[in-house]
Tab-separated table of N, CA and C in Angstrom:
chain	number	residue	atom	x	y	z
A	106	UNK	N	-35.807	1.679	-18.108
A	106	UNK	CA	-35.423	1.418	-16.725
A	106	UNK	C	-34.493	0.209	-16.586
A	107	UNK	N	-34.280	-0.357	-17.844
A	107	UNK	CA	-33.566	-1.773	-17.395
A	107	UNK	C	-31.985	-1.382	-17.401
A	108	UNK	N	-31.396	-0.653	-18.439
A	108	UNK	CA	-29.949	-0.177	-18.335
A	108	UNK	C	-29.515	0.363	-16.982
A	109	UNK	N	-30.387	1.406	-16.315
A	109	UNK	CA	-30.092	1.877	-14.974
A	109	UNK	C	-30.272	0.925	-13.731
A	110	UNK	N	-30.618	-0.191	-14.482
A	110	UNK	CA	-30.806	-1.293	-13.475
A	110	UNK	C	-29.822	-2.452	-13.600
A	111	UNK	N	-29.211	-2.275	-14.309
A	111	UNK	CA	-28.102	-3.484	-14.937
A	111	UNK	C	-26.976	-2.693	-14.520
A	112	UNK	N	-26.903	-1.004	-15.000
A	112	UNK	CA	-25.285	-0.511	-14.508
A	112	UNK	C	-25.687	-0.414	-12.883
A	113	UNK	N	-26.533	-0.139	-12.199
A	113	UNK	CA	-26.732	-0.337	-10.512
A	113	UNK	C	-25.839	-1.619	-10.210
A	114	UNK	N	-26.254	-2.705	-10.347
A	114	UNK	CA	-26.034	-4.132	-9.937
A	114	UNK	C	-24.670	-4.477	-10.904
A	115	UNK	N	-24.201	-3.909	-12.046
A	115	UNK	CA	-22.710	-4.267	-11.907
A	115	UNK	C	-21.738	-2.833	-11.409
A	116	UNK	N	-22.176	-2.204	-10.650
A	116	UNK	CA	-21.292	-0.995	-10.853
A	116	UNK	C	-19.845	-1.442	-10.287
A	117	UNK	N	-19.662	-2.354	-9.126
A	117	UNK	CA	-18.562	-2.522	-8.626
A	117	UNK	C	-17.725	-2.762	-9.864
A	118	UNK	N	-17.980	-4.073	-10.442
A	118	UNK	CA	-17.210	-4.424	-11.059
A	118	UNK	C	-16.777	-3.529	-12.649
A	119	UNK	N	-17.661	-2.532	-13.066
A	119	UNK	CA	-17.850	-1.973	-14.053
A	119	UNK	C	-16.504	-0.557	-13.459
A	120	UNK	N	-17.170	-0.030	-12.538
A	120	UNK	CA	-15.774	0.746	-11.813
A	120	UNK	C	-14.082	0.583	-11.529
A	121	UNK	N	-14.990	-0.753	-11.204
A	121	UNK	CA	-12.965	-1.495	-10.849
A	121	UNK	C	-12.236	-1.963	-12.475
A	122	UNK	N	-13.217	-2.407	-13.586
A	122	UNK	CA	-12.513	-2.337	-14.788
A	122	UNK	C	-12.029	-1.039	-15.362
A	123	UNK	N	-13.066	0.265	-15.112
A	123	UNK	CA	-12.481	1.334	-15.476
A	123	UNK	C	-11.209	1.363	-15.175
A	124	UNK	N	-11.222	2.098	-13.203
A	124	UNK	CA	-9.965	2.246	-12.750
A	124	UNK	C	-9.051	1.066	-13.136
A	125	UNK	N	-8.805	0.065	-13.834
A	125	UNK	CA	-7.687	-0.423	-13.927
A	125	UNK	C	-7.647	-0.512	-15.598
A	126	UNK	N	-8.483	0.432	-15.909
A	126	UNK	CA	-8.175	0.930	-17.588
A	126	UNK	C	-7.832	2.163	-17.880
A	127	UNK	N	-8.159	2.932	-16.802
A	127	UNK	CA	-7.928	4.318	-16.267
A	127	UNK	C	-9.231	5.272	-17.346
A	128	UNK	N	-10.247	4.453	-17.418
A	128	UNK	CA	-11.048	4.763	-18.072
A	128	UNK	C	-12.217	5.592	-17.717
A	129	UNK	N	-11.950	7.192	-17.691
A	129	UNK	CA	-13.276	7.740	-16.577
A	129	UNK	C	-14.189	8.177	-17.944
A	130	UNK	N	-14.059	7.878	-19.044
A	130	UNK	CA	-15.751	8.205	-20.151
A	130	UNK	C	-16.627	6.945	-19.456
A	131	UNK	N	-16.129	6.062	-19.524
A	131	UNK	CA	-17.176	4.282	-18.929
A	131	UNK	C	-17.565	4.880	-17.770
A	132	UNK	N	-16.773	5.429	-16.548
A	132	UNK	CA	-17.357	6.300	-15.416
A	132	UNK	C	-18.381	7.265	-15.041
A	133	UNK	N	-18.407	7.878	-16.468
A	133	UNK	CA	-19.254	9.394	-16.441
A	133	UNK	C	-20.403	8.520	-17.442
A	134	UNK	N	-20.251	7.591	-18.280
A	134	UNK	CA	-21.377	7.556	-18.787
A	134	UNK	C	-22.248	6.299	-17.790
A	135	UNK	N	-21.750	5.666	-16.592
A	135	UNK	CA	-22.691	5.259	-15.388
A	135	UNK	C	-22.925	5.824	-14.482
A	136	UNK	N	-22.232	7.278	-14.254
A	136	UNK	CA	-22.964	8.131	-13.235
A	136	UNK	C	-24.076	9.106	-14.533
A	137	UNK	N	-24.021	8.944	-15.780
A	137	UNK	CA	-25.270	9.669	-16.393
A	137	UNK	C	-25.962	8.631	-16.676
A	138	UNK	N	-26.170	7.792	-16.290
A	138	UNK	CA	-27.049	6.432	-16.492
A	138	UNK	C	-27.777	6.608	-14.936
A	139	UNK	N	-27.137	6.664	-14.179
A	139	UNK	CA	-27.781	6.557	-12.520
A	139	UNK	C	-28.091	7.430	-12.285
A	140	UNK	N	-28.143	9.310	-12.491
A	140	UNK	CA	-28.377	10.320	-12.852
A	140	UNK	C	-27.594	10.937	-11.747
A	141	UNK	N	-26.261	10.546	-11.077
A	141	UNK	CA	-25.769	10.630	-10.492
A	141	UNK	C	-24.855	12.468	-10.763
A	142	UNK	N	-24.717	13.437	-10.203
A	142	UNK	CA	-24.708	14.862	-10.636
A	142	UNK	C	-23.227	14.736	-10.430
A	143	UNK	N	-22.112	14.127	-9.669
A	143	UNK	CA	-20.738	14.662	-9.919
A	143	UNK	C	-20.371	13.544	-11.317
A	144	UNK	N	-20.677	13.213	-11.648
A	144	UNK	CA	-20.105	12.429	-13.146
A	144	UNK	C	-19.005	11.189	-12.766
A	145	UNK	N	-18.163	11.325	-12.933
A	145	UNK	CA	-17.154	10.191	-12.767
A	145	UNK	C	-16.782	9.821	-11.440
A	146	UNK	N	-16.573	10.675	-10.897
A	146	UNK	CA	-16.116	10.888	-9.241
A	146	UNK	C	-16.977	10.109	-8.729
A	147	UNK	N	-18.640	10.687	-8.938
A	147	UNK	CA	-20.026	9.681	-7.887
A	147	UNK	C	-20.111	8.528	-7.915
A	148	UNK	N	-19.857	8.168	-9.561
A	148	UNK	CA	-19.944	6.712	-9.842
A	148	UNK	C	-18.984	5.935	-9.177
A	149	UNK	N	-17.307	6.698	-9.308
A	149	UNK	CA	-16.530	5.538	-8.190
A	149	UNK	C	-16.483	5.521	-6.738
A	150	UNK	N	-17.373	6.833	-6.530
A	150	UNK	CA	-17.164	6.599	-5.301
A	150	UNK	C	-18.605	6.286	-4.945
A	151	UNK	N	-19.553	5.467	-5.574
A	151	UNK	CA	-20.517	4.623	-5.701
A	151	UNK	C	-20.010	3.296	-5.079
A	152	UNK	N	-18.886	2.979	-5.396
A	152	UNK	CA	-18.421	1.694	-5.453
A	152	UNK	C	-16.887	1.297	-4.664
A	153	UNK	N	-16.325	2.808	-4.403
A	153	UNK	CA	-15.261	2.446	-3.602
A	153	UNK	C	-14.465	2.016	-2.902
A	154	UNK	N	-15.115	1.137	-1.806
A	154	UNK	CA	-14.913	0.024	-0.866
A	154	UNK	C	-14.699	-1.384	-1.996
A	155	UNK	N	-15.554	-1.705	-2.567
A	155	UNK	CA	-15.159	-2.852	-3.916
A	155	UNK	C	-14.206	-2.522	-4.643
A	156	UNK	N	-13.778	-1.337	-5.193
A	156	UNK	CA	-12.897	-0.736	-6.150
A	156	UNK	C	-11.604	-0.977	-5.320
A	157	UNK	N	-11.064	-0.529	-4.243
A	157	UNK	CA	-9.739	-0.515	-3.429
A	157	UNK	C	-10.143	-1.847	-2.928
A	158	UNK	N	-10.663	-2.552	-2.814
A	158	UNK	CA	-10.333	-3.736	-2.443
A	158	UNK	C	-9.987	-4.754	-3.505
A	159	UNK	N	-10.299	-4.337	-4.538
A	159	UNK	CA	-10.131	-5.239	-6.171
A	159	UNK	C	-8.294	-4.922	-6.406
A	160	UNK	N	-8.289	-3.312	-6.242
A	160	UNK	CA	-6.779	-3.218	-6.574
A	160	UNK	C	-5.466	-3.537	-5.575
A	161	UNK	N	-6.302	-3.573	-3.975
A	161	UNK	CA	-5.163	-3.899	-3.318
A	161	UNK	C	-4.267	-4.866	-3.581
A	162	UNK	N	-4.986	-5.825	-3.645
A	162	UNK	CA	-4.137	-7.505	-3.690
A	162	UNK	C	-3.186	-7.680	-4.673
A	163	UNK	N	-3.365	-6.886	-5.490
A	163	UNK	CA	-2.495	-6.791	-7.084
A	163	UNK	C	-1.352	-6.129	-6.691
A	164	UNK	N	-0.974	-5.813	-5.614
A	164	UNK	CA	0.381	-5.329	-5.214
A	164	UNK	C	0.803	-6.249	-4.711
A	165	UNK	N	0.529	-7.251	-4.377
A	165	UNK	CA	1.381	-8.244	-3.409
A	165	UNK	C	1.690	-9.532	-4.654
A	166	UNK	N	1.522	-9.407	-5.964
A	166	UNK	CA	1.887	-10.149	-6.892
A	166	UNK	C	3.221	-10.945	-7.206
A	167	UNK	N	3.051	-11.769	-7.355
A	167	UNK	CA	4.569	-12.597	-7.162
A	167	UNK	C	5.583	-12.462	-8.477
A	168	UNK	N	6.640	-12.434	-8.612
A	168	UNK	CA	7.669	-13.136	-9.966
A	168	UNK	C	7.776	-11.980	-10.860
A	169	UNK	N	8.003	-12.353	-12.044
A	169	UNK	CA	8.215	-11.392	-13.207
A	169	UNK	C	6.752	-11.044	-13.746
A	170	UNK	N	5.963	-12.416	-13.704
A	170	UNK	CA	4.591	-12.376	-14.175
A	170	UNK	C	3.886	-11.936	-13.568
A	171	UNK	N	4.270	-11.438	-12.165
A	171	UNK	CA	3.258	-10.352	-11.124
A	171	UNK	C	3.648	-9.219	-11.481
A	172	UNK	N	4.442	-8.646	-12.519
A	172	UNK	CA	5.306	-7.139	-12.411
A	172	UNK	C	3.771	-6.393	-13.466
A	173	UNK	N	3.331	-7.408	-14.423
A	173	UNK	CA	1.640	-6.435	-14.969
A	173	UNK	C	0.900	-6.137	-13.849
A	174	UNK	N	0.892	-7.588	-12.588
A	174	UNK	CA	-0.675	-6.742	-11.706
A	174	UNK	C	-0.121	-5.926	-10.651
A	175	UNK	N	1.305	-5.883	-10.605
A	175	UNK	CA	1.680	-4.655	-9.853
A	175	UNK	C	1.628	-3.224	-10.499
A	176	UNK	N	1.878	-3.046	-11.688
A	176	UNK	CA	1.463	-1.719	-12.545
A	176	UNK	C	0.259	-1.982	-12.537
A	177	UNK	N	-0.610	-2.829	-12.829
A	177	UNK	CA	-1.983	-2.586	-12.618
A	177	UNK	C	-2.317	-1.786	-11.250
A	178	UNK	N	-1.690	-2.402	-10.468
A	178	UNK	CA	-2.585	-2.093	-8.917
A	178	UNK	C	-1.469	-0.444	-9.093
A	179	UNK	N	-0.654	0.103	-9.084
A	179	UNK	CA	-0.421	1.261	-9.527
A	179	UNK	C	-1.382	2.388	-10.252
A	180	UNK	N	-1.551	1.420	-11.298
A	180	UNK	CA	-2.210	2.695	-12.387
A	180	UNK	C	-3.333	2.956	-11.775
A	181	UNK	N	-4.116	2.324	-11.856
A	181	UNK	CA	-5.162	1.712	-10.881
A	181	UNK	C	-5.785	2.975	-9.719
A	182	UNK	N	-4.712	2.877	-8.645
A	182	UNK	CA	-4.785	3.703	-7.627
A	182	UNK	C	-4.291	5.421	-7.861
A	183	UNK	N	-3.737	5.402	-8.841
A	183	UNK	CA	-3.251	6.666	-9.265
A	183	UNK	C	-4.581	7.091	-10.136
A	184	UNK	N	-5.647	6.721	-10.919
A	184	UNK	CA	-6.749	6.858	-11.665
A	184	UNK	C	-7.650	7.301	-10.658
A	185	UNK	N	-7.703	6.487	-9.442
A	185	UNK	CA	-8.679	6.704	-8.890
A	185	UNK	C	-8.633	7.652	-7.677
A	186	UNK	N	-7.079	8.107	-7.387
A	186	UNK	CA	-6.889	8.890	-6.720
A	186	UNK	C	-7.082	10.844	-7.519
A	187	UNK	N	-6.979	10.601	-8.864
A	187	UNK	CA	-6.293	11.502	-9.874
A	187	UNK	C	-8.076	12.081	-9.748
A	188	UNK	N	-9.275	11.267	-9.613
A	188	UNK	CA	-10.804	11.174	-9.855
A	188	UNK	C	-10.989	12.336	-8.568
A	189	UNK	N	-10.437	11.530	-7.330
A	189	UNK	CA	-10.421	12.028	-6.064
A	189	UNK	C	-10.204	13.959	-5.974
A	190	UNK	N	-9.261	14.170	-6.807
A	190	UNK	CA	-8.680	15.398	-6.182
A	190	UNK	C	-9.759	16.416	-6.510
A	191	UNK	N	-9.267	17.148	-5.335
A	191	UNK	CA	-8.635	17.584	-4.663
A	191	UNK	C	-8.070	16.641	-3.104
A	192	UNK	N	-9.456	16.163	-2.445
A	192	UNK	CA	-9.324	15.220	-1.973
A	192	UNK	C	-8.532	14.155	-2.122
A	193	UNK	N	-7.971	13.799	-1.010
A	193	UNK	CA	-6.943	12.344	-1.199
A	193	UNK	C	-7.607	11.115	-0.534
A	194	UNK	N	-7.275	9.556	-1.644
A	194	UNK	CA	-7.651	8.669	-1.305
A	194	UNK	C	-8.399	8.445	0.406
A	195	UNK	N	-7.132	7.833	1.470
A	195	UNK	CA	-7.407	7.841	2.383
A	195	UNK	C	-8.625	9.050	3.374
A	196	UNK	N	-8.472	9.946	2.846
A	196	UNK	CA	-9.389	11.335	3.656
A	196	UNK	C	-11.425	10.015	2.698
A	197	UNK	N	-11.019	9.636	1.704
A	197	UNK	CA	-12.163	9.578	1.372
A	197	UNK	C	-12.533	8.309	1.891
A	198	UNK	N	-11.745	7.703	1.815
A	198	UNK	CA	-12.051	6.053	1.961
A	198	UNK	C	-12.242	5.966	4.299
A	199	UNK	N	-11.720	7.159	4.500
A	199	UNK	CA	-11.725	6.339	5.879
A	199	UNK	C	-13.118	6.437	6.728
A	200	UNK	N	-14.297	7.438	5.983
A	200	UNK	CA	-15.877	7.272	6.336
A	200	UNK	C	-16.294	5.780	6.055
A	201	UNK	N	-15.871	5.245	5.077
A	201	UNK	CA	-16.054	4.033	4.567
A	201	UNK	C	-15.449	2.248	4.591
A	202	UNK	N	-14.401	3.193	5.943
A	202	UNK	CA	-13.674	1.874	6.427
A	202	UNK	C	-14.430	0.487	6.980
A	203	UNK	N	-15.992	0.569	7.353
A	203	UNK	CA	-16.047	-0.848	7.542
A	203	UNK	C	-16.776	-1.449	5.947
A	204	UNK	N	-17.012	-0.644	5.181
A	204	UNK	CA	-17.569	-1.431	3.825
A	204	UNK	C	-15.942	-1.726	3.122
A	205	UNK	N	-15.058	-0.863	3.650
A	205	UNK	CA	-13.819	-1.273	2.779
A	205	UNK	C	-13.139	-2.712	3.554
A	206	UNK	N	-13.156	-2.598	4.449
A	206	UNK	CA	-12.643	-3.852	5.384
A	206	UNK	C	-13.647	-5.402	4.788
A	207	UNK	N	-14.953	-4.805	4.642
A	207	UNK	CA	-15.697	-6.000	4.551
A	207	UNK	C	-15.434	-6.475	3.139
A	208	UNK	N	-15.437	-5.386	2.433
A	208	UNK	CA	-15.057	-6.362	0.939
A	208	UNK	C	-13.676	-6.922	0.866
A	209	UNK	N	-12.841	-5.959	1.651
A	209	UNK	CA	-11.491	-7.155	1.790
A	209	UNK	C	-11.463	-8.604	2.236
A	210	UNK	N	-12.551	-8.596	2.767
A	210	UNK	CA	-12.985	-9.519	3.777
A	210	UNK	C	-13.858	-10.823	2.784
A	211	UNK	N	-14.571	-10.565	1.743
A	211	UNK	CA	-15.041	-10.773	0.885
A	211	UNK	C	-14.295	-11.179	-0.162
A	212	UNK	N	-12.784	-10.701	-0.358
A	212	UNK	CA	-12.088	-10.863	-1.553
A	212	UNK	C	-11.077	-12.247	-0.949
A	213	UNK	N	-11.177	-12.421	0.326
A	213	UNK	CA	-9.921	-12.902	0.990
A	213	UNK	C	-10.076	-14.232	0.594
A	214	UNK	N	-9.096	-15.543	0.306
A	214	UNK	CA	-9.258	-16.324	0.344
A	214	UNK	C	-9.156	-17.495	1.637
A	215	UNK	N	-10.080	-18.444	1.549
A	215	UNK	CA	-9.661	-19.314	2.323
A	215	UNK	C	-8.553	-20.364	2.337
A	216	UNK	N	-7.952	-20.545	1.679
A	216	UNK	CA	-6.755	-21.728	1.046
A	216	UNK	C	-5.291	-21.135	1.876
A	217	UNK	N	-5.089	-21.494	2.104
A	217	UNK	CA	-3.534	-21.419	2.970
A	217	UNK	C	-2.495	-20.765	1.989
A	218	UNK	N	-1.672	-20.241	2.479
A	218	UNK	CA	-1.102	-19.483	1.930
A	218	UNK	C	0.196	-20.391	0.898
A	219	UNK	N	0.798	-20.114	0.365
A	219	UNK	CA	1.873	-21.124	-0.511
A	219	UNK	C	3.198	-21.085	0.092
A	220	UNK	N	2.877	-22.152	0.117
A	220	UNK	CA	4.737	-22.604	0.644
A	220	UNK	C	6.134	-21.049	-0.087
A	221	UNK	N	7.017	-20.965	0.725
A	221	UNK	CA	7.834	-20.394	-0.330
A	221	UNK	C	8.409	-21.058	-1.208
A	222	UNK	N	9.300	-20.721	-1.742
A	222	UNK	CA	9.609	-21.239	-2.998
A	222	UNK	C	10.580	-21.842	-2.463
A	223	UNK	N	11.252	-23.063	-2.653
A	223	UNK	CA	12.382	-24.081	-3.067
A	223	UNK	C	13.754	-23.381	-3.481
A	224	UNK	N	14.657	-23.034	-2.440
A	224	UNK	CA	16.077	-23.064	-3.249
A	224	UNK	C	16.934	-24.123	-3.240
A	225	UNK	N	17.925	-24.083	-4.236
A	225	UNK	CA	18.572	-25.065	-4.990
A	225	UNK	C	19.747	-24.939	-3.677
A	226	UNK	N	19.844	-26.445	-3.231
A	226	UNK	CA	20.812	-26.721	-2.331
A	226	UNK	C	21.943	-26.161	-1.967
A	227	UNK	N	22.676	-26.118	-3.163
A	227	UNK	CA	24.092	-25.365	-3.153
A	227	UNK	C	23.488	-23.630	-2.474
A	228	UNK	N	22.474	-23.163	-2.971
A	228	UNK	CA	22.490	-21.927	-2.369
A	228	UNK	C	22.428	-21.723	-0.698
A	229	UNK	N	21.731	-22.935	-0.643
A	229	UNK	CA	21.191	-22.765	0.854
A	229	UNK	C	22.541	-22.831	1.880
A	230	UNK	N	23.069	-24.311	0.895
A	230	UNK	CA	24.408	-24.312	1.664
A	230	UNK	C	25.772	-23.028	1.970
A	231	UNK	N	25.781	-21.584	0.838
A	231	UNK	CA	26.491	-21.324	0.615
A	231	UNK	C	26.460	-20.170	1.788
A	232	UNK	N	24.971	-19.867	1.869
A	232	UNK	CA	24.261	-18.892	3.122
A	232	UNK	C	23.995	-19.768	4.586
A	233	UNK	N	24.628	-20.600	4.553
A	233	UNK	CA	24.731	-21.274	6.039
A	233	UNK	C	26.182	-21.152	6.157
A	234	UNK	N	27.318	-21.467	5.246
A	234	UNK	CA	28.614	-21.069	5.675
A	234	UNK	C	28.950	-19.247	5.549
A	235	UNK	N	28.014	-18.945	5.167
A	235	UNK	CA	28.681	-17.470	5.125
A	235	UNK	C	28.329	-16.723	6.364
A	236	UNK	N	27.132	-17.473	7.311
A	236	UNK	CA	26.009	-17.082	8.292
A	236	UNK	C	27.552	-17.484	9.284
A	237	UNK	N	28.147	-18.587	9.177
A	237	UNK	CA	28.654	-19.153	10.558
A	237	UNK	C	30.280	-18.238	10.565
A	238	UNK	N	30.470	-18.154	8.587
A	238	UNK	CA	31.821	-17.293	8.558
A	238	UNK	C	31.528	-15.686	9.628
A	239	UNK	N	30.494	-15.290	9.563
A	239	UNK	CA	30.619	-13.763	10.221
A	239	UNK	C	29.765	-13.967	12.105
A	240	UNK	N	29.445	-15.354	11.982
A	240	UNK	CA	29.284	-15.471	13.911
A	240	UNK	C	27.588	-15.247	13.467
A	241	UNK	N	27.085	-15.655	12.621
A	241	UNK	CA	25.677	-16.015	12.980
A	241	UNK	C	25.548	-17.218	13.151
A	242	UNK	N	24.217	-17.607	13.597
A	242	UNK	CA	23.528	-18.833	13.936
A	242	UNK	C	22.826	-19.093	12.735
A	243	UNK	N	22.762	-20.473	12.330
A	243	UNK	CA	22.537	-20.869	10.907
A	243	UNK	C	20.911	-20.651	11.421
């Protein structure tokens, strides 16, 4: 009884590593651990509201070094949509819109958001004369 009690209490996070390994054997062998009868599908959608809320944010990734958690949050949603079918994401997730809202809600940070980034003078300057060359307001 202790394994079916350990994959219970991590399933979120055990799901959301799959889908972003695109890994549905780890899936099917915690819905045959929970004795869960659709196999891969039950297990993520055990956990779904945590799962789309883990991959959303990974799209809004910054720079060159955000271009992995943007294919992540891709592959990601394509795994877990691919689990879905026939059914599509949204048709499944929208019974489940206030557990999905709340873990967004849960994932969100409190810290202020980051300044943008700093451009180098000459640029700024070059887009204030080009703003006034065509009759914009700087």
């Amino acid at each position: 009884p202790a394994l079916p009690r350990l994959v219970l209490a991590l399933r979120a996070p055990l799901c959301t590593a799959a889908a972003l390994a695109g890994d549905a054997r780890t899936l099917g062998f915690a819905a045959a651990t929970l004795g869960l009868p659709g196999g891969a599908a039950d297990a993520l959608l055990s956990a779904l509201p945590e799962v789309v809320a883990a991959l959303l944010p990974l799209q809004f990734a910054e720079g060159e070094a955000g271009e992995a958690e943007r294919q992540a949050h891709a592959r990601g949603l394509a795994f877990v949509q691919s689990l879905l079918t026939p059914t599509d994401l949204p048709t499944v997730a929208a019974p489940r819109k206030a557990a999905l809202l709340a873990a967004l809600i849960c994932r969100a940070s409190s810290s202020a958001a980051p300044p943008p980034p700093l451009q180098p003078a000459p640029r700024v300057l070059a887009a204030l004369q080009r703003s006034r060359a065509v009759g914009d307001p700087p």
